[in-house]
Amino acid sequence: QVWQIRLDMHLLNHDGNITDAASIAGIVALCHFRRPDVSVQGEEVTVYTPEERDPVPLSIHHMPICVSFAFFHQGTYLLVDPTEREERVMDGLLVIAMNKHHEICTIQSSGVVMLVQDQILRCSKITAVKVTEITELIQKALENDQKARKEGGKFGFAESIPNQRITAFKMESAAVDTNDVEEQAGEIIAKADPPAEVFANPVLHTPGTAQIGEGVESSWGDLEESEKEEAAEEEGDSEAAAFECEKVETEDTSTMRETKNDEPIVLSDSEEEEVVILEPQELPRKTR
């Protein structure tokens, strides 16, 4: 039988270099963790409660700590522990994980910069110094925590909350000057553009729906209706022109006689008049 340990990290806020902070938080959590004590007699396994026996720490042989390096201008400039703004403009990133024995655990490079051997050696030397300092801080913090637990003092969240050490960006309340607020507001309103047309009340498009806030009603439905009206008008004009043409032809046919062998049409002497046959006109179609 074995213990299964799961380590989850939740990021609250950051100002860059999440990898280094996460590696420090993860290794400190594993070093600070205590599991229940266990005894084995034959095939019988006994897990003791914290009241019966003190929990025991994990067997951690070394602490791998990550140190990040940001490169600018194709490796000309080197920066340790970049901030969030510096990460936006950096050309490349190099992360080296090392323990206090100067043993390299992992190296990860990303970005568009090409690193040479001298640059990597320089970063590894800087990492050795930084890892030694961070490891000493971790061990000191663990010793202080263990000492506080033995003395029965406050530790963990109980000690962090009153000292406001949880929220890094917490600011003290400050008085706000409201002497010239009305004048400043008047100047801003005078320089501002006039507001657009808004509907004070919700516009009910269909039962069960409404539009709340700024905006105007959609005009897609109106466009469809206008297109239908234009099509109906065009169809009505075409039908009127065709009907008038058919009427003229019917009246003229009663006064005209068709001759055989394609002879010309001759009108009677009593009904000589100029006949005009109207052809259907093609109405211009409106385009959108």
mmCIF file of C-alpha atoms in Angstrom:
data_model
loop_
_atom_site.group_PDB
_atom_site.id
_atom_site.type_symbol
_atom_site.label_atom_id
_atom_site.label_comp_id
_atom_site.label_asym_id
_atom_site.label_seq_id
_atom_site.Cartn_x
_atom_site.Cartn_y
_atom_site.Cartn_z
ATOM 1 C CA GLN A 1 0.000 0.000 0.000
ATOM 2 C CA VAL A 2 1.189 3.504 -0.807
ATOM 3 C CA TRP A 3 0.132 7.082 -0.148
ATOM 4 C CA GLN A 4 -1.209 9.133 -3.028
ATOM 5 C CA ILE A 5 -0.398 12.846 -2.724
ATOM 6 C CA ARG A 6 -1.868 15.455 -5.043
ATOM 7 C CA LEU A 7 -0.614 19.041 -5.224
ATOM 8 C CA ASP A 8 -2.937 21.708 -6.718
ATOM 9 C CA MET A 9 -1.932 25.337 -7.302
ATOM 10 C CA HIS A 10 -4.478 28.142 -7.702
ATOM 11 C CA LEU A 11 -3.249 31.457 -9.101
ATOM 12 C CA LEU A 12 -4.875 34.466 -7.417
ATOM 13 C CA ASN A 13 -2.927 37.282 -9.117
ATOM 14 C CA HIS A 14 0.561 37.793 -10.475
ATOM 15 C CA ASP A 15 3.023 40.361 -11.774
ATOM 16 C CA GLY A 16 5.057 38.034 -13.964
ATOM 17 C CA ASN A 17 7.358 35.009 -13.549
ATOM 18 C CA ILE A 18 4.691 32.536 -12.475
ATOM 19 C CA THR A 19 7.016 29.540 -12.962
ATOM 20 C CA ASP A 20 9.439 30.532 -10.220
ATOM 21 C CA ALA A 21 6.699 31.427 -7.758
ATOM 22 C CA ALA A 22 4.852 28.160 -8.451
ATOM 23 C CA SER A 23 7.991 26.048 -7.985
ATOM 24 C CA ILE A 24 8.742 27.699 -4.635
ATOM 25 C CA ALA A 25 5.142 27.337 -3.460
ATOM 26 C CA GLY A 26 5.000 23.696 -4.557
ATOM 27 C CA ILE A 27 8.222 22.561 -2.901
ATOM 28 C CA VAL A 28 7.386 24.440 0.320
ATOM 29 C CA ALA A 29 3.946 22.822 0.438
ATOM 30 C CA LEU A 30 5.487 19.353 0.053
ATOM 31 C CA CYS A 31 8.099 20.061 2.737
ATOM 32 C CA HIS A 32 5.432 21.455 5.072
ATOM 33 C CA PHE A 33 3.014 18.549 4.529
ATOM 34 C CA ARG A 34 2.674 15.807 7.139
ATOM 35 C CA ARG A 35 1.103 12.409 6.572
ATOM 36 C CA PRO A 36 -0.382 10.135 9.259
ATOM 37 C CA ASP A 37 2.000 7.701 10.886
ATOM 38 C CA VAL A 38 1.629 4.038 9.896
ATOM 39 C CA SER A 39 2.712 0.715 11.426
ATOM 40 C CA VAL A 40 2.798 -2.643 9.638
ATOM 41 C CA GLN A 41 2.626 -5.998 11.396
ATOM 42 C CA GLY A 42 2.586 -8.827 8.902
ATOM 43 C CA GLU A 43 -0.244 -8.032 6.519
ATOM 44 C CA GLU A 44 -2.038 -5.797 9.015
ATOM 45 C CA VAL A 45 -1.623 -2.034 8.376
ATOM 46 C CA THR A 46 -2.546 0.490 11.058
ATOM 47 C CA VAL A 47 -2.996 4.190 10.265
ATOM 48 C CA TYR A 48 -2.771 6.355 13.394
ATOM 49 C CA THR A 49 -4.732 9.552 13.927
ATOM 50 C CA PRO A 50 -2.960 12.835 14.791
ATOM 51 C CA GLU A 51 -4.135 12.422 18.385
ATOM 52 C CA GLU A 52 -2.484 8.992 18.669
ATOM 53 C CA ARG A 53 0.815 9.814 16.947
ATOM 54 C CA ASP A 54 2.320 12.938 15.442
ATOM 55 C CA PRO A 55 2.162 13.008 11.630
ATOM 56 C CA VAL A 56 5.468 12.474 9.852
ATOM 57 C CA PRO A 57 6.984 14.556 6.981
ATOM 58 C CA LEU A 58 7.629 13.290 3.471
ATOM 59 C CA SER A 59 11.030 11.959 2.420
ATOM 60 C CA ILE A 60 12.266 14.906 0.329
ATOM 61 C CA HIS A 61 15.969 14.610 -0.551
ATOM 62 C CA HIS A 62 16.441 17.980 -2.302
ATOM 63 C CA MET A 63 14.553 21.132 -3.283
ATOM 64 C CA PRO A 64 14.593 21.960 -7.001
ATOM 65 C CA ILE A 65 14.022 25.711 -7.430
ATOM 66 C CA CYS A 66 13.287 27.391 -10.779
ATOM 67 C CA VAL A 67 14.986 30.629 -11.832
ATOM 68 C CA SER A 68 13.793 32.463 -14.974
ATOM 69 C CA PHE A 69 15.861 34.678 -17.279
ATOM 70 C CA ALA A 70 14.413 37.051 -19.885
ATOM 71 C CA PHE A 71 16.432 38.067 -22.962
ATOM 72 C CA PHE A 72 16.083 41.289 -24.943
ATOM 73 C CA HIS A 73 17.568 42.467 -28.266
ATOM 74 C CA GLN A 74 18.448 38.921 -29.372
ATOM 75 C CA GLY A 75 20.265 38.047 -26.147
ATOM 76 C CA THR A 76 22.183 41.298 -25.712
ATOM 77 C CA TYR A 77 20.455 42.086 -22.392
ATOM 78 C CA LEU A 78 19.738 39.580 -19.637
ATOM 79 C CA LEU A 79 17.161 40.047 -16.875
ATOM 80 C CA VAL A 80 16.444 37.813 -13.875
ATOM 81 C CA ASP A 81 12.884 37.382 -12.556
ATOM 82 C CA PRO A 82 10.997 39.372 -15.252
ATOM 83 C CA THR A 83 7.782 41.173 -14.400
ATOM 84 C CA GLU A 84 4.523 40.903 -16.345
ATOM 85 C CA ARG A 85 5.276 43.999 -18.466
ATOM 86 C CA GLU A 86 8.799 42.792 -19.193
ATOM 87 C CA GLU A 87 7.466 39.416 -20.307
ATOM 88 C CA ARG A 88 5.320 41.154 -22.938
ATOM 89 C CA VAL A 89 8.335 42.597 -24.764
ATOM 90 C CA MET A 90 11.019 39.947 -24.155
ATOM 91 C CA ASP A 91 12.509 38.001 -27.076
ATOM 92 C CA GLY A 92 13.144 34.765 -25.223
ATOM 93 C CA LEU A 93 12.890 33.016 -21.842
ATOM 94 C CA LEU A 94 15.215 30.509 -20.159
ATOM 95 C CA VAL A 95 14.135 28.582 -17.045
ATOM 96 C CA ILE A 96 16.714 26.589 -15.058
ATOM 97 C CA ALA A 97 15.721 24.337 -12.138
ATOM 98 C CA MET A 98 18.568 23.606 -9.704
ATOM 99 C CA ASN A 99 19.025 22.498 -6.092
ATOM 100 C CA LYS A 100 21.424 23.834 -3.484
ATOM 101 C CA HIS A 101 23.998 21.187 -4.445
ATOM 102 C CA HIS A 102 24.343 22.937 -7.855
ATOM 103 C CA GLU A 103 22.719 20.014 -9.631
ATOM 104 C CA ILE A 104 20.683 21.063 -12.692
ATOM 105 C CA CYS A 105 17.299 19.328 -12.668
ATOM 106 C CA THR A 106 15.816 20.765 -15.868
ATOM 107 C CA ILE A 107 16.366 23.498 -18.464
ATOM 108 C CA GLN A 108 13.605 24.955 -20.615
ATOM 109 C CA SER A 109 14.058 27.569 -23.342
ATOM 110 C CA SER A 110 11.298 29.378 -25.268
ATOM 111 C CA GLY A 111 11.048 32.332 -27.620
ATOM 112 C CA VAL A 112 12.816 33.396 -30.806
ATOM 113 C CA VAL A 113 16.285 34.104 -29.400
ATOM 114 C CA MET A 114 19.264 31.784 -30.068
ATOM 115 C CA LEU A 115 21.416 31.218 -26.978
ATOM 116 C CA VAL A 116 25.105 30.386 -27.080
ATOM 117 C CA GLN A 117 27.107 28.292 -24.612
ATOM 118 C CA ASP A 118 28.536 31.276 -22.729
ATOM 119 C CA GLN A 119 25.056 32.690 -22.072
ATOM 120 C CA ILE A 120 23.777 29.382 -20.657
ATOM 121 C CA LEU A 121 26.860 29.015 -18.424
ATOM 122 C CA ARG A 122 26.390 32.560 -17.142
ATOM 123 C CA CYS A 123 22.715 31.866 -16.350
ATOM 124 C CA SER A 124 23.612 28.632 -14.552
ATOM 125 C CA LYS A 125 26.090 30.473 -12.299
ATOM 126 C CA ILE A 126 23.459 33.085 -11.435
ATOM 127 C CA THR A 127 20.954 30.276 -10.763
ATOM 128 C CA ALA A 128 23.323 28.623 -8.272
ATOM 129 C CA VAL A 129 23.516 31.835 -6.237
ATOM 130 C CA LYS A 130 19.757 32.494 -6.355
ATOM 131 C CA VAL A 131 18.855 28.885 -5.447
ATOM 132 C CA THR A 132 21.135 28.979 -2.391
ATOM 133 C CA GLU A 133 19.463 32.174 -1.148
ATOM 134 C CA ILE A 134 15.910 30.917 -1.778
ATOM 135 C CA THR A 135 16.606 27.542 -0.125
ATOM 136 C CA GLU A 136 17.851 29.283 3.014
ATOM 137 C CA LEU A 137 14.685 31.412 3.140
ATOM 138 C CA ILE A 138 12.505 28.298 2.751
ATOM 139 C CA GLN A 139 14.276 26.391 5.502
ATOM 140 C CA LYS A 140 14.088 29.395 7.822
ATOM 141 C CA ALA A 141 10.339 29.799 7.198
ATOM 142 C CA LEU A 142 9.746 26.072 7.867
ATOM 143 C CA GLU A 143 11.715 26.230 11.105
ATOM 144 C CA ASN A 144 9.757 29.270 12.307
ATOM 145 C CA ASP A 145 6.487 27.525 11.480
ATOM 146 C CA GLN A 146 7.505 24.377 13.363
ATOM 147 C CA LYS A 147 8.592 26.444 16.343
ATOM 148 C CA ALA A 148 5.267 28.314 16.387
ATOM 149 C CA ARG A 149 3.331 25.032 16.295
ATOM 150 C CA LYS A 150 5.261 23.650 19.268
ATOM 151 C CA GLU A 151 4.641 26.812 21.295
ATOM 152 C CA GLY A 152 0.943 26.744 20.447
ATOM 153 C CA GLY A 153 0.996 30.095 18.678
ATOM 154 C CA LYS A 154 -0.904 31.165 15.586
ATOM 155 C CA PHE A 155 0.348 29.928 12.248
ATOM 156 C CA GLY A 156 -0.865 29.500 8.667
ATOM 157 C CA PHE A 157 -3.956 31.517 7.702
ATOM 158 C CA ALA A 158 -4.692 32.345 11.337
ATOM 159 C CA GLU A 159 -1.424 34.289 11.499
ATOM 160 C CA SER A 160 -1.578 35.743 7.974
ATOM 161 C CA ILE A 161 -5.075 37.248 8.073
ATOM 162 C CA PRO A 162 -4.552 39.849 10.850
ATOM 163 C CA ASN A 163 -1.165 40.876 9.395
ATOM 164 C CA GLN A 164 -2.698 41.333 5.914
ATOM 165 C CA ARG A 165 -0.096 39.121 4.288
ATOM 166 C CA ILE A 166 -2.503 37.237 2.018
ATOM 167 C CA THR A 167 -3.445 40.036 -0.403
ATOM 168 C CA ALA A 168 -0.274 41.543 -1.848
ATOM 169 C CA PHE A 169 -2.063 44.461 -3.522
ATOM 170 C CA LYS A 170 -4.208 45.491 -0.557
ATOM 171 C CA MET A 171 -4.205 49.279 -0.073
ATOM 172 C CA GLU A 172 -5.211 51.327 2.920
ATOM 173 C CA SER A 173 -8.338 53.467 2.678
ATOM 174 C CA ALA A 174 -7.679 57.127 1.848
ATOM 175 C CA ALA A 175 -9.896 60.208 1.949
ATOM 176 C CA VAL A 176 -11.184 61.501 -1.400
ATOM 177 C CA ASP A 177 -11.120 65.230 -2.148
ATOM 178 C CA THR A 178 -14.601 66.302 -3.342
ATOM 179 C CA ASN A 179 -14.190 70.096 -3.377
ATOM 180 C CA ASP A 180 -14.074 70.644 -7.160
ATOM 181 C CA VAL A 181 -16.109 67.626 -8.195
ATOM 182 C CA GLU A 182 -19.030 69.624 -9.638
ATOM 183 C CA GLU A 183 -16.781 71.919 -11.689
ATOM 184 C CA GLN A 184 -14.781 69.012 -13.061
ATOM 185 C CA ALA A 185 -17.960 67.125 -13.902
ATOM 186 C CA GLY A 186 -19.357 70.185 -15.721
ATOM 187 C CA GLU A 187 -16.188 70.496 -17.813
ATOM 188 C CA ILE A 188 -16.291 66.823 -18.733
ATOM 189 C CA ILE A 189 -19.960 67.015 -19.751
ATOM 190 C CA ALA A 190 -19.357 70.174 -21.812
ATOM 191 C CA LYS A 191 -16.534 68.509 -23.777
ATOM 192 C CA ALA A 192 -18.352 65.199 -24.202
ATOM 193 C CA ASP A 193 -20.264 64.274 -27.360
ATOM 194 C CA PRO A 194 -24.071 64.342 -27.247
ATOM 195 C CA PRO A 195 -25.581 61.021 -26.242
ATOM 196 C CA ALA A 196 -27.015 58.756 -28.893
ATOM 197 C CA GLU A 197 -30.722 58.016 -29.131
ATOM 198 C CA VAL A 198 -31.749 55.574 -26.453
ATOM 199 C CA PHE A 199 -34.982 53.970 -25.411
ATOM 200 C CA ALA A 200 -35.932 54.648 -21.828
ATOM 201 C CA ASN A 201 -38.315 51.698 -21.727
ATOM 202 C CA PRO A 202 -37.675 48.135 -22.896
ATOM 203 C CA VAL A 203 -38.658 47.481 -26.508
ATOM 204 C CA LEU A 204 -40.783 44.340 -26.798
ATOM 205 C CA HIS A 205 -39.932 42.740 -30.125
ATOM 206 C CA THR A 206 -41.840 39.490 -29.607
ATOM 207 C CA PRO A 207 -43.755 38.118 -26.636
ATOM 208 C CA GLY A 208 -41.364 36.986 -23.956
ATOM 209 C CA THR A 209 -38.319 39.032 -25.077
ATOM 210 C CA ALA A 210 -37.166 42.565 -24.356
ATOM 211 C CA GLN A 211 -34.257 44.894 -24.992
ATOM 212 C CA ILE A 212 -32.928 46.706 -21.937
ATOM 213 C CA GLY A 213 -30.263 49.387 -22.056
ATOM 214 C CA GLU A 214 -28.850 51.569 -24.795
ATOM 215 C CA GLY A 215 -29.450 50.777 -28.448
ATOM 216 C CA VAL A 216 -32.076 51.044 -31.144
ATOM 217 C CA GLU A 217 -34.489 48.538 -32.556
ATOM 218 C CA SER A 218 -33.197 46.263 -35.276
ATOM 219 C CA SER A 219 -34.090 47.395 -38.811
ATOM 220 C CA TRP A 220 -33.712 44.040 -40.531
ATOM 221 C CA GLY A 221 -37.435 43.417 -40.355
ATOM 222 C CA ASP A 222 -38.170 46.831 -41.909
ATOM 223 C CA LEU A 223 -35.797 46.114 -44.768
ATOM 224 C CA GLU A 224 -37.584 42.895 -45.561
ATOM 225 C CA GLU A 225 -40.982 44.635 -45.544
ATOM 226 C CA SER A 226 -39.705 47.430 -47.821
ATOM 227 C CA GLU A 227 -38.353 44.906 -50.268
ATOM 228 C CA LYS A 228 -41.716 43.170 -50.322
ATOM 229 C CA GLU A 229 -43.478 46.495 -50.988
ATOM 230 C CA GLU A 230 -41.092 47.372 -53.820
ATOM 231 C CA ALA A 231 -41.572 43.976 -55.394
ATOM 232 C CA ALA A 232 -45.366 44.385 -55.162
ATOM 233 C CA GLU A 233 -45.188 47.843 -56.759
ATOM 234 C CA GLU A 234 -43.036 46.567 -59.608
ATOM 235 C CA GLU A 235 -45.374 43.653 -60.206
ATOM 236 C CA GLY A 236 -48.404 45.990 -60.187
ATOM 237 C CA ASP A 237 -46.806 48.379 -62.709
ATOM 238 C CA SER A 238 -45.933 45.502 -65.026
ATOM 239 C CA GLU A 239 -49.477 44.120 -64.868
ATOM 240 C CA ALA A 240 -50.965 47.598 -65.577
ATOM 241 C CA ALA A 241 -48.719 48.127 -68.604
ATOM 242 C CA ALA A 242 -49.524 44.666 -69.981
ATOM 243 C CA PHE A 243 -53.273 45.204 -69.439
ATOM 244 C CA GLU A 244 -53.214 48.582 -71.248
ATOM 245 C CA CYS A 245 -51.275 47.091 -74.154
ATOM 246 C CA GLU A 246 -53.734 44.209 -74.446
ATOM 247 C CA LYS A 247 -56.677 46.667 -74.378
ATOM 248 C CA VAL A 248 -55.245 48.781 -77.226
ATOM 249 C CA GLU A 249 -54.577 45.699 -79.322
ATOM 250 C CA THR A 250 -58.159 44.482 -78.787
ATOM 251 C CA GLU A 251 -59.639 47.827 -79.901
ATOM 252 C CA ASP A 252 -57.417 48.031 -82.958
ATOM 253 C CA THR A 253 -58.154 44.481 -84.071
ATOM 254 C CA SER A 254 -61.839 45.300 -84.544
ATOM 255 C CA THR A 255 -60.983 48.035 -87.119
ATOM 256 C CA MET A 256 -58.195 46.234 -88.992
ATOM 257 C CA ARG A 257 -58.227 43.427 -91.529
ATOM 258 C CA GLU A 258 -55.321 41.115 -92.036
ATOM 259 C CA THR A 259 -54.521 40.192 -95.685
ATOM 260 C CA LYS A 260 -53.095 36.923 -96.873
ATOM 261 C CA ASN A 261 -49.502 36.411 -98.107
ATOM 262 C CA ASP A 262 -48.197 39.079 -95.754
ATOM 263 C CA GLU A 263 -50.056 41.940 -97.453
ATOM 264 C CA PRO A 264 -49.995 45.294 -95.648
ATOM 265 C CA ILE A 265 -52.782 46.129 -93.257
ATOM 266 C CA VAL A 266 -55.331 48.613 -94.635
ATOM 267 C CA LEU A 267 -57.740 50.562 -92.503
ATOM 268 C CA SER A 268 -61.243 51.441 -93.657
ATOM 269 C CA ASP A 269 -61.786 54.948 -94.984
ATOM 270 C CA SER A 270 -64.223 55.747 -92.246
ATOM 271 C CA GLU A 271 -61.917 54.781 -89.477
ATOM 272 C CA GLU A 272 -58.570 56.099 -90.614
ATOM 273 C CA GLU A 273 -56.635 57.094 -87.589
ATOM 274 C CA GLU A 274 -53.207 56.685 -86.155
ATOM 275 C CA VAL A 275 -52.898 53.573 -84.054
ATOM 276 C CA VAL A 276 -50.174 53.373 -81.461
ATOM 277 C CA ILE A 277 -49.381 50.005 -79.897
ATOM 278 C CA LEU A 278 -47.782 50.269 -76.495
ATOM 279 C CA GLU A 279 -45.120 47.747 -75.702
ATOM 280 C CA PRO A 280 -44.568 46.620 -72.081
ATOM 281 C CA GLN A 281 -41.886 48.797 -70.651
ATOM 282 C CA GLU A 282 -39.115 47.406 -68.484
ATOM 283 C CA LEU A 283 -39.248 49.289 -65.252
ATOM 284 C CA PRO A 284 -35.897 49.965 -63.613
ATOM 285 C CA ARG A 285 -35.430 47.656 -60.607
ATOM 286 C CA LYS A 286 -34.270 49.360 -57.463
ATOM 287 C CA THR A 287 -31.061 47.988 -56.090
ATOM 288 C CA ARG A 288 -30.041 47.927 -52.473
#
